[in-house]
Amino acid sequence: QVQLVQSGGGLARPGDSLKLSCAASSASFLDITIGWFRESPGKEREFVAGISWRPGSKAYADSVKGRFAIFRDLATSTAILQMDNLAPADTGMYYCGATSPSKRLPSIGRTQFGYDYWGQGAQVTVSS
């Protein structure tokens, strides 16, 4: 069982930066793949970024490449999504998902169906 607790997000202006955190309870933090997804009105939950279980390859949606960065803080078992140069299109509810430690999938899933556990969500609103 993996519990995910999210923090961060909030209101930003275009061009600003925000950080989202996803603290995992799993003792096997390096054995789980973490994915960040977002939901906006009228749209399905879409993949934003992911980091695989060790050694930690990364993947990004085309819309956020060069602006967002995902990484792990091993000291706190936290996955972080650093979001720079935010745009109104980045507005949405952001969720972190995690795979079961036993899966150790060879690639980063880009659909929500590949993830077994979810955080509670954090709202990001980008508006001038």
PDB file of N, CA and C in Angstrom, residues 2 4 40 68 80 97 100-101 117 119-120 125:
ATOM      1  N   VAL A   2       0.506   2.208  -0.838  1.00  0.00           N
ATOM      2  CA  VAL A   2       1.243   3.464  -0.922  1.00  0.00           C
ATOM      3  C   VAL A   2       0.260   4.603  -0.688  1.00  0.00           C
ATOM      4  N   LEU A   4      -0.195   8.733  -0.790  1.00  0.00           N
ATOM      5  CA  LEU A   4       0.396   9.914  -1.403  1.00  0.00           C
ATOM      6  C   LEU A   4      -0.286  11.153  -0.841  1.00  0.00           C
ATOM      7  N   SER A  40      -8.746  19.354 -16.339  1.00  0.00           N
ATOM      8  CA  SER A  40      -9.352  20.671 -16.494  1.00  0.00           C
ATOM      9  C   SER A  40     -10.770  20.456 -16.987  1.00  0.00           C
ATOM     10  N   PHE A  68       8.583  22.360 -17.327  1.00  0.00           N
ATOM     11  CA  PHE A  68       8.357  21.593 -16.108  1.00  0.00           C
ATOM     12  C   PHE A  68       9.504  20.612 -15.905  1.00  0.00           C
ATOM     13  N   ILE A  80       8.659  15.725  -6.818  1.00  0.00           N
ATOM     14  CA  ILE A  80       8.416  17.162  -6.972  1.00  0.00           C
ATOM     15  C   ILE A  80       8.226  17.483  -8.443  1.00  0.00           C
ATOM     16  N   GLY A  97       0.213  10.204  -9.185  1.00  0.00           N
ATOM     17  CA  GLY A  97      -0.129   8.799  -9.126  1.00  0.00           C
ATOM     18  C   GLY A  97       1.124   7.969  -8.943  1.00  0.00           C
ATOM     19  N   SER A 100       2.306   0.330  -8.030  1.00  0.00           N
ATOM     20  CA  SER A 100       2.655  -0.568  -6.939  1.00  0.00           C
ATOM     21  C   SER A 100       4.145  -0.889  -6.998  1.00  0.00           C
ATOM     22  N   PRO A 101       4.833  -0.966  -5.852  1.00  0.00           N
ATOM     23  CA  PRO A 101       6.270  -1.281  -5.857  1.00  0.00           C
ATOM     24  C   PRO A 101       6.585  -2.620  -6.508  1.00  0.00           C
ATOM     25  N   TYR A 117      -2.235   4.124  -7.119  1.00  0.00           N
ATOM     26  CA  TYR A 117      -2.497   4.979  -5.969  1.00  0.00           C
ATOM     27  C   TYR A 117      -2.481   6.436  -6.421  1.00  0.00           C
ATOM     28  N   GLY A 119      -2.805  10.766  -5.156  1.00  0.00           N
ATOM     29  CA  GLY A 119      -2.880  11.806  -4.157  1.00  0.00           C
ATOM     30  C   GLY A 119      -4.236  12.489  -4.208  1.00  0.00           C
ATOM     31  N   GLN A 120      -4.440  13.433  -3.298  1.00  0.00           N
ATOM     32  CA  GLN A 120      -5.759  14.063  -3.162  1.00  0.00           C
ATOM     33  C   GLN A 120      -5.999  15.178  -4.164  1.00  0.00           C
ATOM     34  N   THR A 125      -3.999  27.415 -10.729  1.00  0.00           N
ATOM     35  CA  THR A 125      -4.730  28.371 -11.558  1.00  0.00           C
ATOM     36  C   THR A 125      -3.752  29.427 -12.049  1.00  0.00           C
TER      37      THR A 125
END
